[in-house]
Short mmCIF file of C-alpha atoms in Angstrom, two decimals:
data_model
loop_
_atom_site.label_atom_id
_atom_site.label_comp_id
_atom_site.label_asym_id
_atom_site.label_seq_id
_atom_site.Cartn_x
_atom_site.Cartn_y
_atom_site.Cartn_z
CA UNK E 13 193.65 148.63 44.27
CA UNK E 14 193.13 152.16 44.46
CA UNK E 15 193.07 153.95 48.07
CA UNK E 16 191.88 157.01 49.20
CA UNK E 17 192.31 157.34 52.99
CA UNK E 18 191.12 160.81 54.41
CA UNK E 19 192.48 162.04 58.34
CA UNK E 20 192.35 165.28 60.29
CA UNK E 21 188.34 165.29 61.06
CA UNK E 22 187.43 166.38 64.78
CA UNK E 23 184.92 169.22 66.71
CA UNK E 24 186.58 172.47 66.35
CA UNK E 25 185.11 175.41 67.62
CA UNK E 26 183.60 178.22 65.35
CA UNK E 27 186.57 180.43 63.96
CA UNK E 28 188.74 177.68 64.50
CA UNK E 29 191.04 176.01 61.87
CA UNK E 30 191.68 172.66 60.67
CA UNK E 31 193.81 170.60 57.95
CA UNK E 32 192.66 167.64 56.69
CA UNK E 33 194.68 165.26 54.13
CA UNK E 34 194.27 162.18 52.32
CA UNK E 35 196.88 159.81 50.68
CA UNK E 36 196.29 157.84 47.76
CA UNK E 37 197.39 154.97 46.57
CA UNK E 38 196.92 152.38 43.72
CA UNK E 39 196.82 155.08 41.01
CA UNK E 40 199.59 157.67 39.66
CA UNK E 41 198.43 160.45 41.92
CA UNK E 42 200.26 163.17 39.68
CA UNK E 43 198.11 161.98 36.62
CA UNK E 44 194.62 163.33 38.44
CA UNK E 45 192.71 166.12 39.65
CA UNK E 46 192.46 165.85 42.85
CA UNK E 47 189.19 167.05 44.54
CA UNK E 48 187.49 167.56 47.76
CA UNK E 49 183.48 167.01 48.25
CA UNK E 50 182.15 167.35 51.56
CA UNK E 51 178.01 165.86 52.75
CA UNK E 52 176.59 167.59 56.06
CA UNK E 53 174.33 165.25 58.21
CA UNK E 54 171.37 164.35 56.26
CA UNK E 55 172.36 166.17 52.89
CA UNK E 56 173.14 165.85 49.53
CA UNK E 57 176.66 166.04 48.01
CA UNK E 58 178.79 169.54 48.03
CA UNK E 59 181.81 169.67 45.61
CA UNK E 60 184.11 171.96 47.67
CA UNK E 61 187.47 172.40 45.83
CA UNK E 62 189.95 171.02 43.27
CA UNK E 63 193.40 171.04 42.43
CA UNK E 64 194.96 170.60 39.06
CA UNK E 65 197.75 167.47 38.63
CA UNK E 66 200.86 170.13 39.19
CA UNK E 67 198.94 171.92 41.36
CA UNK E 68 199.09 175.38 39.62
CA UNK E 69 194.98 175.66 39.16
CA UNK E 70 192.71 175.11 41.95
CA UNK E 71 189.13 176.23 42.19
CA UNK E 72 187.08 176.35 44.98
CA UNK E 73 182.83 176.66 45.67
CA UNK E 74 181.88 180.04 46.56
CA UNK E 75 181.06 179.20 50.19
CA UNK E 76 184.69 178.70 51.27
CA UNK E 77 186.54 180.86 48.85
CA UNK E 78 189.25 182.87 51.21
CA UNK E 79 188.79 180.68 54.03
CA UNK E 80 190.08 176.93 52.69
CA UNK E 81 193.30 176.25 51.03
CA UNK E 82 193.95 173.03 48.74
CA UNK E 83 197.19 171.71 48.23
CA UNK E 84 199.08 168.49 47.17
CA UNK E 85 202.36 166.94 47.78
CA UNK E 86 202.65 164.48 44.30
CA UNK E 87 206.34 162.94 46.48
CA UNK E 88 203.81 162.26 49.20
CA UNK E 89 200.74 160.91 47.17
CA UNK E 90 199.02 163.09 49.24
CA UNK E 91 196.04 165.52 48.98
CA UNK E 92 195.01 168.55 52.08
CA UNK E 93 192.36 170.98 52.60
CA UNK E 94 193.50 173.91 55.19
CA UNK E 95 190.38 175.22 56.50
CA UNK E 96 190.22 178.70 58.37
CA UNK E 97 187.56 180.48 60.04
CA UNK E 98 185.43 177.62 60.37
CA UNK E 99 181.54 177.79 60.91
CA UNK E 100 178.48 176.03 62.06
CA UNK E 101 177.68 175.06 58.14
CA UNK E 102 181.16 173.75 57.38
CA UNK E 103 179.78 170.36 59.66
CA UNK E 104 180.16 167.63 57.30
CA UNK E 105 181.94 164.35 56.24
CA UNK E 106 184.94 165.43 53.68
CA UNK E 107 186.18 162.83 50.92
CA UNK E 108 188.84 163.35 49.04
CA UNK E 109 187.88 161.86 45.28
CA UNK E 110 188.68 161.35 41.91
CA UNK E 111 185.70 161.16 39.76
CA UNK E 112 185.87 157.20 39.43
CA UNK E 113 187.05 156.27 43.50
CA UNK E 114 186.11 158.19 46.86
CA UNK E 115 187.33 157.89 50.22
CA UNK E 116 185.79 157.12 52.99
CA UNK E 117 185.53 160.69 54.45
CA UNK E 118 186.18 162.84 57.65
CA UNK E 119 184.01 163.95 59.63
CA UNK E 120 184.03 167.63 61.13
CA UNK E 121 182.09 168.91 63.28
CA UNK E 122 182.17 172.84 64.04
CA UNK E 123 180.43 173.80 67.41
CA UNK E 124 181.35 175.37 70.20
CA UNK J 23 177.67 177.62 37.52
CA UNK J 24 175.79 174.39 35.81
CA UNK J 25 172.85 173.73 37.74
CA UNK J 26 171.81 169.80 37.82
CA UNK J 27 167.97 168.68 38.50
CA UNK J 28 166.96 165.34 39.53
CA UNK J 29 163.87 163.76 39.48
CA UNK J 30 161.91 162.30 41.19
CA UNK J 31 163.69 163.09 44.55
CA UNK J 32 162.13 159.81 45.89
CA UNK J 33 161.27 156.12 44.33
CA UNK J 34 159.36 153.11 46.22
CA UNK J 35 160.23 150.29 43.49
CA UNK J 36 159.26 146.78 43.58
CA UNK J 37 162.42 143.77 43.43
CA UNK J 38 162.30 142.93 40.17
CA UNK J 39 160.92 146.09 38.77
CA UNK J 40 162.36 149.15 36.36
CA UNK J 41 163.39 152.54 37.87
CA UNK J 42 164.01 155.61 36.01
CA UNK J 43 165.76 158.66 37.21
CA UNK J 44 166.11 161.66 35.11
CA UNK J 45 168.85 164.28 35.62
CA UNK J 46 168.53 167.64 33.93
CA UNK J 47 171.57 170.29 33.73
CA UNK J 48 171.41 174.04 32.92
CA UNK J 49 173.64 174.10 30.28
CA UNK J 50 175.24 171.32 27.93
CA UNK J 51 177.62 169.52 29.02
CA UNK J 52 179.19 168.64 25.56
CA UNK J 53 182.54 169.53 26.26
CA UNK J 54 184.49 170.60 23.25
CA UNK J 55 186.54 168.26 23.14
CA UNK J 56 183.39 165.66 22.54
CA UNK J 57 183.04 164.11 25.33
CA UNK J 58 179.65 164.65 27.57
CA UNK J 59 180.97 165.05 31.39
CA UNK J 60 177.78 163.63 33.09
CA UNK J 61 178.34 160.84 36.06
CA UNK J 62 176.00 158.98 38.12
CA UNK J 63 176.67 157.21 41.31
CA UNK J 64 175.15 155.19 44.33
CA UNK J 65 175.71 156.01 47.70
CA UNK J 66 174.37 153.10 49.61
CA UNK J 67 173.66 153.94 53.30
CA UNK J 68 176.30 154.52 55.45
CA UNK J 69 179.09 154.22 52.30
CA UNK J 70 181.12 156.66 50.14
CA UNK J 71 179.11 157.42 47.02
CA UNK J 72 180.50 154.60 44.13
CA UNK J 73 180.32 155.49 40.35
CA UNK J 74 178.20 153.45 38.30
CA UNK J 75 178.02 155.28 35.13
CA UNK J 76 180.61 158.31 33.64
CA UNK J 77 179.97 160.05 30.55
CA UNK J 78 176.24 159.35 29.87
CA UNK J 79 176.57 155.50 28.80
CA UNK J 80 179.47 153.97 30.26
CA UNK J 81 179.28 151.40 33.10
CA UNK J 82 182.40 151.20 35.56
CA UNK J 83 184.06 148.38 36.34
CA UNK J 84 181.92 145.46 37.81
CA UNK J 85 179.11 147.62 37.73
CA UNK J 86 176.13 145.11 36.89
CA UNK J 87 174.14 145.31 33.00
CA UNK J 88 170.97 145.95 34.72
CA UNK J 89 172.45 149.73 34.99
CA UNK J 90 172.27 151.79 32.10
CA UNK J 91 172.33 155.63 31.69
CA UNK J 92 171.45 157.18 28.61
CA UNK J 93 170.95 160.93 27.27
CA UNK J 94 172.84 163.93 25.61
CA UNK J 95 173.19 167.60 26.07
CA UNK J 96 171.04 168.85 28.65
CA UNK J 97 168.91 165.87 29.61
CA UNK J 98 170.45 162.26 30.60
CA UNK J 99 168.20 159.37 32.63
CA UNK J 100 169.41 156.25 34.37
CA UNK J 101 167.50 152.82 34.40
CA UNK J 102 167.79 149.94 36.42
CA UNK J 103 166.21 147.18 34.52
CA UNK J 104 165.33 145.08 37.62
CA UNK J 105 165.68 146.84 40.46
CA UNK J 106 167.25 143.94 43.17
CA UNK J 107 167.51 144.86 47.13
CA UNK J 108 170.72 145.76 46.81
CA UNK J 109 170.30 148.79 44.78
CA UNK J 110 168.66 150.46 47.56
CA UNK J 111 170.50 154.22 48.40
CA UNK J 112 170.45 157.59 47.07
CA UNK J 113 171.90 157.93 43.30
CA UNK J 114 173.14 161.28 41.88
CA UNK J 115 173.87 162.64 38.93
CA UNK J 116 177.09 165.23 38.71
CA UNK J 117 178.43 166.55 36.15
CA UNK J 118 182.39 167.90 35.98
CA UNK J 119 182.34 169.70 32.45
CA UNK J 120 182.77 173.30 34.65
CA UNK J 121 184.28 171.74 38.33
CA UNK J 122 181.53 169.46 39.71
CA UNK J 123 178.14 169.70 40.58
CA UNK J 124 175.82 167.39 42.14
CA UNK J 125 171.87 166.68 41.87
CA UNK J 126 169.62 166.87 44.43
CA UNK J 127 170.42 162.90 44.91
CA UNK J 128 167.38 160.31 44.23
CA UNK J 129 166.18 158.47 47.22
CA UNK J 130 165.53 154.30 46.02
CA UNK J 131 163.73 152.14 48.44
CA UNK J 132 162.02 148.57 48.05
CA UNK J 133 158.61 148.07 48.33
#
């Protein structure tokens, strides 16, 4: 059965950082994209970044560009988002997601 | 960046009944190497969003027959051939030929 179980969500305070992760499971995680999609209260989906299998490509929406950081550890299965100079509009729930299975998000909340 | 369009945003259906949903992108999304990169999925309130449907036509795994998505290029729909209670939620389209972008998101209620 394939797992994807996200961590790290809490308040933080605007300009404040945060790492999230998520480890998978049920699925060769080195075979995938990896990719992060975040939905603030009472919105629509937001595809926020994505990391190639080896982790050499990543791409990221132009909202967070130079202030989040994706990364993967393919020993540890596992998936992060660092996320710097947070603000107000970065409140959301974050999954971690492969096109076909989602986790079941963080939530972050960024207010002082 | 490929924009996606959905319509309608909102859908009051009666059990039993068809729903349509159309989702339109800004460019094709014909990939070159022939596939079409367009995904729909359910997020049922209070759950992760679920795929029903990748590349246009193809259901995922025990998602039920009464799903079907359809469409090429530019312009794809999805129908639910009898809408049942538990289809209630929002439904998006995305597509992931250039990263990922989302519709709007479809809100389905019962009547």
């Amino acid at each position: 059965e394939v797992q994807l179980v996200e961590s790290g969500g809490v308040l933080v305070q605007p300009g404040g950082s945060l790492r999230l992760s998520c480890v998978a499971s049920g699925f060769t995680f080195s075979n995938y994209w990896m990719s992060w999609v975040r939905q603030a209260p009472g919105k629509g989906l937001e595809w926020v970044a994505n990391i190639k299998q080896d982790g050499s490509d990543k791409y990221y929406v132009d909202s967070v560009k130079g202030r989040f950081t994706i990364s993967r550890d393919n020993a540890k299965n596992s998936l992060y988002l660092q996320m710097n100079s947070l603000r107000a509009e970065d409140t959301a729930v974050y999954y971690c997601a492969i096109a076909g299975f989602w986790g079941q998000g963080t939530l972050v909340t960024v207010s002082s | 960046d490929i924009v996606m369009t959905q319509t309608p945003l909102s859908l009051s259906v009666t059990p039993g009944q068809p729903a349509s949903i159309s989702c339109k992108s800004s460019q094709s999304l014909l990939h070159s190497d022939g596939k079409t990169y367009l995904y729909w999925y359910l997020q049922k309130p209070g759950q992760s969003p679920q795929l029903l449907i990748y590349e246009v036509s193809n259901r995922f795994t025990g998602v039920p027959d009464r799903f079907s998505g359809s469409g090429s290029g530019t312009d794809f729909t999805l129908k639910i051939s009898r809408v049942e209670a538990e289809d209630v939620g929002v439904y998006y389209c995305m597509q992931s030929k250039q990263l990922w972008t989302f519709g709007q998101g479809t809100k389905v209620e019962i009547k």
